[in-house]
PDB file of C-alpha atoms in Angstrom:
ATOM      1  CA  UNK A 112      69.001 -69.970  79.777  1.00  0.00           C
ATOM      2  CA  UNK A 113      67.677 -70.231  83.319  1.00  0.00           C
ATOM      3  CA  UNK A 114      67.674 -67.388  85.761  1.00  0.00           C
ATOM      4  CA  UNK A 115      69.940 -67.891  88.741  1.00  0.00           C
ATOM      5  CA  UNK A 116      66.959 -66.996  90.928  1.00  0.00           C
ATOM      6  CA  UNK A 117      64.084 -69.356  91.600  1.00  0.00           C
ATOM      7  CA  UNK A 118      60.676 -68.040  90.684  1.00  0.00           C
ATOM      8  CA  UNK A 119      58.484 -66.987  93.577  1.00  0.00           C
ATOM      9  CA  UNK A 120      61.063 -67.150  96.357  1.00  0.00           C
ATOM     10  CA  UNK A 121      63.938 -65.092  97.660  1.00  0.00           C
ATOM     11  CA  UNK A 122      67.335 -66.420  96.681  1.00  0.00           C
ATOM     12  CA  UNK A 123      70.735 -65.249  97.761  1.00  0.00           C
ATOM     13  CA  UNK A 124      73.077 -64.094  95.017  1.00  0.00           C
ATOM     14  CA  UNK A 125      76.630 -64.389  96.340  1.00  0.00           C
ATOM     15  CA  UNK A 126      78.182 -60.947  96.374  1.00  0.00           C
ATOM     16  CA  UNK A 127      81.600 -61.716  97.787  1.00  0.00           C
ATOM     17  CA  UNK A 128      84.961 -62.934  96.673  1.00  0.00           C
ATOM     18  CA  UNK A 129      83.763 -66.377  95.672  1.00  0.00           C
ATOM     19  CA  UNK A 130      81.944 -65.277  92.501  1.00  0.00           C
ATOM     20  CA  UNK A 131      84.475 -62.562  91.740  1.00  0.00           C
ATOM     21  CA  UNK A 132      87.366 -65.010  91.817  1.00  0.00           C
ATOM     22  CA  UNK A 133      85.595 -67.734  89.864  1.00  0.00           C
ATOM     23  CA  UNK A 134      84.175 -65.499  87.151  1.00  0.00           C
ATOM     24  CA  UNK A 135      86.389 -62.428  86.711  1.00  0.00           C
ATOM     25  CA  UNK A 136      84.396 -59.743  84.906  1.00  0.00           C
ATOM     26  CA  UNK A 137      85.575 -56.172  85.200  1.00  0.00           C
ATOM     27  CA  UNK A 138      83.019 -54.272  83.128  1.00  0.00           C
ATOM     28  CA  UNK A 139      81.261 -53.287  86.324  1.00  0.00           C
ATOM     29  CA  UNK A 140      79.515 -50.194  87.586  1.00  0.00           C
ATOM     30  CA  UNK A 141      77.058 -49.631  90.426  1.00  0.00           C
ATOM     31  CA  UNK A 142      73.752 -47.817  90.578  1.00  0.00           C
ATOM     32  CA  UNK A 143      74.362 -44.630  92.575  1.00  0.00           C
ATOM     33  CA  UNK A 144      78.107 -44.612  91.911  1.00  0.00           C
ATOM     34  CA  UNK A 145      79.759 -41.459  90.599  1.00  0.00           C
ATOM     35  CA  UNK A 146      81.070 -41.318  87.049  1.00  0.00           C
ATOM     36  CA  UNK A 147      84.637 -40.683  88.162  1.00  0.00           C
ATOM     37  CA  UNK A 148      84.730 -43.957  90.102  1.00  0.00           C
ATOM     38  CA  UNK A 149      83.140 -45.971  87.308  1.00  0.00           C
ATOM     39  CA  UNK A 150      85.500 -44.634  84.670  1.00  0.00           C
ATOM     40  CA  UNK A 151      88.593 -44.991  86.846  1.00  0.00           C
ATOM     41  CA  UNK A 152      87.891 -48.687  87.326  1.00  0.00           C
ATOM     42  CA  UNK A 153      86.739 -49.322  83.760  1.00  0.00           C
ATOM     43  CA  UNK A 154      89.564 -47.478  82.012  1.00  0.00           C
ATOM     44  CA  UNK A 155      92.060 -49.156  84.310  1.00  0.00           C
ATOM     45  CA  UNK A 156      90.785 -52.513  83.033  1.00  0.00           C
ATOM     46  CA  UNK A 157      91.193 -51.697  79.340  1.00  0.00           C
ATOM     47  CA  UNK A 158      87.751 -50.212  78.730  1.00  0.00           C
ATOM     48  CA  UNK A 159      87.097 -47.174  76.550  1.00  0.00           C
ATOM     49  CA  UNK A 160      84.264 -44.705  75.998  1.00  0.00           C
ATOM     50  CA  UNK A 161      82.820 -44.346  72.508  1.00  0.00           C
ATOM     51  CA  UNK A 162      83.614 -40.951  70.990  1.00  0.00           C
ATOM     52  CA  UNK A 163      82.274 -41.426  67.451  1.00  0.00           C
ATOM     53  CA  UNK A 164      78.726 -40.012  67.106  1.00  0.00           C
ATOM     54  CA  UNK A 165      77.693 -42.553  64.455  1.00  0.00           C
ATOM     55  CA  UNK A 166      78.787 -45.470  66.634  1.00  0.00           C
ATOM     56  CA  UNK A 167      77.030 -43.996  69.672  1.00  0.00           C
ATOM     57  CA  UNK A 168      73.825 -43.504  67.694  1.00  0.00           C
ATOM     58  CA  UNK A 169      73.993 -47.062  66.397  1.00  0.00           C
ATOM     59  CA  UNK A 170      74.528 -48.496  69.876  1.00  0.00           C
ATOM     60  CA  UNK A 171      71.592 -46.564  71.344  1.00  0.00           C
ATOM     61  CA  UNK A 172      69.049 -47.923  68.875  1.00  0.00           C
ATOM     62  CA  UNK A 173      66.342 -49.945  70.583  1.00  0.00           C
ATOM     63  CA  UNK A 174      67.476 -49.098  74.103  1.00  0.00           C
ATOM     64  CA  UNK A 175      64.522 -48.836  76.550  1.00  0.00           C
ATOM     65  CA  UNK A 176      65.851 -45.676  78.199  1.00  0.00           C
ATOM     66  CA  UNK A 177      65.544 -43.567  75.013  1.00  0.00           C
ATOM     67  CA  UNK A 178      61.769 -43.313  75.400  1.00  0.00           C
ATOM     68  CA  UNK A 179      62.171 -41.592  78.759  1.00  0.00           C
ATOM     69  CA  UNK A 180      65.384 -39.629  78.415  1.00  0.00           C
ATOM     70  CA  UNK A 181      63.583 -36.302  77.845  1.00  0.00           C
ATOM     71  CA  UNK A 182      61.884 -36.707  81.231  1.00  0.00           C
ATOM     72  CA  UNK A 183      65.209 -36.797  83.042  1.00  0.00           C
ATOM     73  CA  UNK A 184      66.817 -33.633  84.484  1.00  0.00           C
ATOM     74  CA  UNK A 185      68.916 -31.444  82.205  1.00  0.00           C
ATOM     75  CA  UNK A 186      71.993 -32.607  84.110  1.00  0.00           C
ATOM     76  CA  UNK A 187      71.510 -36.120  82.720  1.00  0.00           C
ATOM     77  CA  UNK A 188      74.051 -37.620  80.356  1.00  0.00           C
ATOM     78  CA  UNK A 189      74.424 -40.911  78.477  1.00  0.00           C
ATOM     79  CA  UNK A 190      77.816 -42.516  78.113  1.00  0.00           C
ATOM     80  CA  UNK A 191      78.471 -45.766  76.299  1.00  0.00           C
ATOM     81  CA  UNK A 192      81.587 -47.746  77.094  1.00  0.00           C
ATOM     82  CA  UNK A 193      83.173 -50.801  75.511  1.00  0.00           C
ATOM     83  CA  UNK A 194      85.324 -53.480  77.054  1.00  0.00           C
ATOM     84  CA  UNK A 195      86.777 -56.558  75.413  1.00  0.00           C
ATOM     85  CA  UNK A 196      85.913 -59.925  76.918  1.00  0.00           C
ATOM     86  CA  UNK A 197      89.574 -60.707  77.627  1.00  0.00           C
ATOM     87  CA  UNK A 198      90.469 -57.377  79.234  1.00  0.00           C
ATOM     88  CA  UNK A 199      92.841 -56.085  76.568  1.00  0.00           C
ATOM     89  CA  UNK A 200      92.488 -52.555  75.272  1.00  0.00           C
ATOM     90  CA  UNK A 201      90.540 -52.634  71.977  1.00  0.00           C
ATOM     91  CA  UNK A 202      92.122 -51.466  68.729  1.00  0.00           C
ATOM     92  CA  UNK A 203      90.387 -48.618  66.896  1.00  0.00           C
ATOM     93  CA  UNK A 204      89.769 -50.982  63.964  1.00  0.00           C
ATOM     94  CA  UNK A 205      87.482 -53.068  66.193  1.00  0.00           C
ATOM     95  CA  UNK A 206      85.154 -50.164  66.924  1.00  0.00           C
ATOM     96  CA  UNK A 207      82.781 -50.106  63.991  1.00  0.00           C
ATOM     97  CA  UNK A 208      79.290 -48.660  63.641  1.00  0.00           C
ATOM     98  CA  UNK A 209      77.647 -51.797  62.279  1.00  0.00           C
ATOM     99  CA  UNK A 210      79.565 -54.451  64.195  1.00  0.00           C
ATOM    100  CA  UNK A 211      80.037 -55.049  67.895  1.00  0.00           C
ATOM    101  CA  UNK A 212      83.444 -56.497  68.657  1.00  0.00           C
ATOM    102  CA  UNK A 213      83.724 -59.442  71.032  1.00  0.00           C
ATOM    103  CA  UNK A 214      83.051 -57.979  74.455  1.00  0.00           C
ATOM    104  CA  UNK A 215      80.639 -55.691  76.279  1.00  0.00           C
ATOM    105  CA  UNK A 216      78.880 -52.408  75.657  1.00  0.00           C
ATOM    106  CA  UNK A 217      78.015 -50.668  78.909  1.00  0.00           C
ATOM    107  CA  UNK A 218      75.404 -47.902  78.728  1.00  0.00           C
ATOM    108  CA  UNK A 219      75.278 -45.628  81.769  1.00  0.00           C
ATOM    109  CA  UNK A 220      72.769 -42.814  82.284  1.00  0.00           C
ATOM    110  CA  UNK A 221      74.142 -40.350  84.792  1.00  0.00           C
ATOM    111  CA  UNK A 222      71.940 -37.898  86.697  1.00  0.00           C
ATOM    112  CA  UNK A 223      73.901 -35.197  88.514  1.00  0.00           C
ATOM    113  CA  UNK A 224      77.022 -37.248  87.886  1.00  0.00           C
ATOM    114  CA  UNK A 225      75.685 -40.454  89.460  1.00  0.00           C
ATOM    115  CA  UNK A 226      74.705 -43.671  87.697  1.00  0.00           C
ATOM    116  CA  UNK A 227      70.930 -44.240  87.696  1.00  0.00           C
ATOM    117  CA  UNK A 228      70.381 -46.565  84.725  1.00  0.00           C
ATOM    118  CA  UNK A 229      72.813 -49.127  83.339  1.00  0.00           C
ATOM    119  CA  UNK A 230      72.615 -51.596  80.465  1.00  0.00           C
ATOM    120  CA  UNK A 231      75.197 -54.346  80.025  1.00  0.00           C
ATOM    121  CA  UNK A 232      75.071 -55.725  76.475  1.00  0.00           C
ATOM    122  CA  UNK A 233      77.231 -58.672  75.431  1.00  0.00           C
ATOM    123  CA  UNK A 234      78.309 -59.281  71.832  1.00  0.00           C
ATOM    124  CA  UNK A 235      76.957 -62.814  72.289  1.00  0.00           C
ATOM    125  CA  UNK A 236      74.622 -64.515  74.741  1.00  0.00           C
ATOM    126  CA  UNK A 237      75.386 -63.787  78.393  1.00  0.00           C
ATOM    127  CA  UNK A 238      76.435 -66.954  80.183  1.00  0.00           C
ATOM    128  CA  UNK A 239      74.827 -67.913  83.467  1.00  0.00           C
ATOM    129  CA  UNK A 240      78.081 -67.308  85.406  1.00  0.00           C
ATOM    130  CA  UNK A 241      78.339 -63.828  83.846  1.00  0.00           C
ATOM    131  CA  UNK A 242      74.736 -63.061  84.747  1.00  0.00           C
ATOM    132  CA  UNK A 243      75.297 -64.289  88.301  1.00  0.00           C
ATOM    133  CA  UNK A 244      78.326 -62.057  88.597  1.00  0.00           C
ATOM    134  CA  UNK A 245      76.492 -58.943  87.396  1.00  0.00           C
ATOM    135  CA  UNK A 246      73.630 -59.620  89.802  1.00  0.00           C
ATOM    136  CA  UNK A 247      76.128 -60.081  92.616  1.00  0.00           C
ATOM    137  CA  UNK A 248      77.872 -56.800  91.819  1.00  0.00           C
ATOM    138  CA  UNK A 249      74.595 -54.934  92.054  1.00  0.00           C
ATOM    139  CA  UNK A 250      73.353 -56.879  95.086  1.00  0.00           C
ATOM    140  CA  UNK A 251      75.911 -55.092  97.275  1.00  0.00           C
ATOM    141  CA  UNK A 252      75.541 -57.600 100.074  1.00  0.00           C
ATOM    142  CA  UNK A 253      71.774 -57.944  99.665  1.00  0.00           C
ATOM    143  CA  UNK A 254      69.889 -60.396  97.417  1.00  0.00           C
ATOM    144  CA  UNK A 255      67.402 -60.405  94.560  1.00  0.00           C
ATOM    145  CA  UNK A 256      63.876 -61.686  94.178  1.00  0.00           C
ATOM    146  CA  UNK A 257      61.942 -62.326  91.000  1.00  0.00           C
ATOM    147  CA  UNK A 258      58.424 -60.892  90.797  1.00  0.00           C
ATOM    148  CA  UNK A 259      55.371 -62.960  89.975  1.00  0.00           C
ATOM    149  CA  UNK A 260      52.832 -61.731  87.405  1.00  0.00           C
ATOM    150  CA  UNK A 261      50.522 -60.690  90.245  1.00  0.00           C
ATOM    151  CA  UNK A 262      53.264 -58.646  91.896  1.00  0.00           C
ATOM    152  CA  UNK A 263      54.199 -56.975  88.609  1.00  0.00           C
ATOM    153  CA  UNK A 264      50.608 -55.851  88.111  1.00  0.00           C
ATOM    154  CA  UNK A 265      50.669 -53.963  91.414  1.00  0.00           C
ATOM    155  CA  UNK A 266      53.837 -51.921  90.934  1.00  0.00           C
ATOM    156  CA  UNK A 267      54.472 -48.723  89.001  1.00  0.00           C
ATOM    157  CA  UNK A 268      57.380 -49.122  86.602  1.00  0.00           C
ATOM    158  CA  UNK A 269      58.503 -47.486  83.383  1.00  0.00           C
ATOM    159  CA  UNK A 270      60.733 -50.408  82.451  1.00  0.00           C
ATOM    160  CA  UNK A 271      58.549 -53.292  83.725  1.00  0.00           C
ATOM    161  CA  UNK A 272      61.270 -54.965  85.751  1.00  0.00           C
ATOM    162  CA  UNK A 273      61.726 -58.702  86.370  1.00  0.00           C
ATOM    163  CA  UNK A 274      63.708 -58.568  89.604  1.00  0.00           C
ATOM    164  CA  UNK A 275      64.080 -56.242  92.561  1.00  0.00           C
ATOM    165  CA  UNK A 276      66.829 -56.048  95.156  1.00  0.00           C
ATOM    166  CA  UNK A 277      65.658 -56.947  98.643  1.00  0.00           C
ATOM    167  CA  UNK A 278      66.118 -53.393  99.922  1.00  0.00           C
ATOM    168  CA  UNK A 279      63.846 -52.189  97.097  1.00  0.00           C
ATOM    169  CA  UNK A 280      66.312 -49.574  95.842  1.00  0.00           C
ATOM    170  CA  UNK A 281      67.414 -51.220  92.583  1.00  0.00           C
ATOM    171  CA  UNK A 282      65.461 -53.080  89.917  1.00  0.00           C
ATOM    172  CA  UNK A 283      66.653 -55.294  87.048  1.00  0.00           C
ATOM    173  CA  UNK A 284      65.340 -56.582  83.738  1.00  0.00           C
ATOM    174  CA  UNK A 285      66.784 -58.983  81.197  1.00  0.00           C
ATOM    175  CA  UNK A 286      66.746 -57.650  77.632  1.00  0.00           C
ATOM    176  CA  UNK A 287      66.777 -60.757  75.497  1.00  0.00           C
ATOM    177  CA  UNK A 288      69.603 -63.225  75.880  1.00  0.00           C
ATOM    178  CA  UNK A 289      72.522 -60.839  75.616  1.00  0.00           C
ATOM    179  CA  UNK A 290      71.700 -57.844  77.812  1.00  0.00           C
ATOM    180  CA  UNK A 291      70.546 -56.914  81.294  1.00  0.00           C
ATOM    181  CA  UNK A 292      69.425 -53.558  82.628  1.00  0.00           C
ATOM    182  CA  UNK A 293      69.750 -52.228  86.195  1.00  0.00           C
ATOM    183  CA  UNK A 294      68.007 -49.062  87.330  1.00  0.00           C
ATOM    184  CA  UNK A 295      67.235 -46.937  90.341  1.00  0.00           C
ATOM    185  CA  UNK A 296      63.754 -47.662  91.713  1.00  0.00           C
ATOM    186  CA  UNK A 297      62.913 -44.031  92.413  1.00  0.00           C
ATOM    187  CA  UNK A 298      63.917 -42.980  88.898  1.00  0.00           C
ATOM    188  CA  UNK A 299      61.913 -45.841  87.378  1.00  0.00           C
ATOM    189  CA  UNK A 300      58.794 -44.871  89.338  1.00  0.00           C
ATOM    190  CA  UNK A 301      59.104 -41.183  88.475  1.00  0.00           C
ATOM    191  CA  UNK A 302      59.578 -41.860  84.782  1.00  0.00           C
ATOM    192  CA  UNK A 303      56.456 -44.033  84.747  1.00  0.00           C
ATOM    193  CA  UNK A 304      54.403 -41.320  86.477  1.00  0.00           C
ATOM    194  CA  UNK A 305      55.682 -38.588  84.161  1.00  0.00           C
ATOM    195  CA  UNK A 306      54.951 -40.671  81.085  1.00  0.00           C
ATOM    196  CA  UNK A 307      51.406 -41.390  82.278  1.00  0.00           C
ATOM    197  CA  UNK A 308      50.823 -37.696  82.963  1.00  0.00           C
ATOM    198  CA  UNK A 309      52.155 -36.773  79.548  1.00  0.00           C
ATOM    199  CA  UNK A 310      49.890 -39.273  77.795  1.00  0.00           C
ATOM    200  CA  UNK A 311      46.847 -38.033  79.704  1.00  0.00           C
ATOM    201  CA  UNK A 312      47.639 -34.451  78.792  1.00  0.00           C
ATOM    202  CA  UNK A 313      48.002 -35.256  75.089  1.00  0.00           C
ATOM    203  CA  UNK A 314      44.936 -37.511  74.862  1.00  0.00           C
ATOM    204  CA  UNK A 315      42.256 -34.764  74.386  1.00  0.00           C
ATOM    205  CA  UNK A 316      44.166 -33.185  71.514  1.00  0.00           C
ATOM    206  CA  UNK A 317      44.883 -36.573  69.973  1.00  0.00           C
ATOM    207  CA  UNK A 318      41.213 -37.557  69.710  1.00  0.00           C
ATOM    208  CA  UNK A 319      39.770 -34.069  69.080  1.00  0.00           C
ATOM    209  CA  UNK A 320      37.362 -34.026  66.168  1.00  0.00           C
ATOM    210  CA  UNK A 321      36.216 -37.627  66.399  1.00  0.00           C
TER     211      UNK A 321
END
């Protein structure tokens, strides 16, 4: 699957009604948006929040944010939502620990009640129109650029992002063929610095006695 952004150049991702009308996708949140707004829109479109601890634990496995969650403020909270691909409200029988029903899991990490990290995970491969739509939602009138290897080597990042919004405030990274992650730049930078500091602090004890 090709990225909708050409490597090495800036490319506009349409953020208006055109993409929204052509590719209706309502499992949408925004970095910096408050939880109340996200849930009002999502629940109004048939989405639900997982309540079962076993299902939540299963869905979190392998998520990049788990490594850094302890570095976040105590006010931080993870919520995982589910929305069917066709917009209908899912039946309880579809919500199983070991199987993802046809649709989307949306992971949102809130800090002080505002979204700072989001992962959109599809039950199957994300189509290019779906990816374009998600990028447009998070562009908020701006556009995205893809970083070269040289540019990546110069930036501090916990999540090693692929793309950055032109205003520099939001970063994005594809997670395989069926997920994409959006995150606040300031949070990403802080998490990277805190992790580096933690590793440096633990290093002397780790190698003591050699």
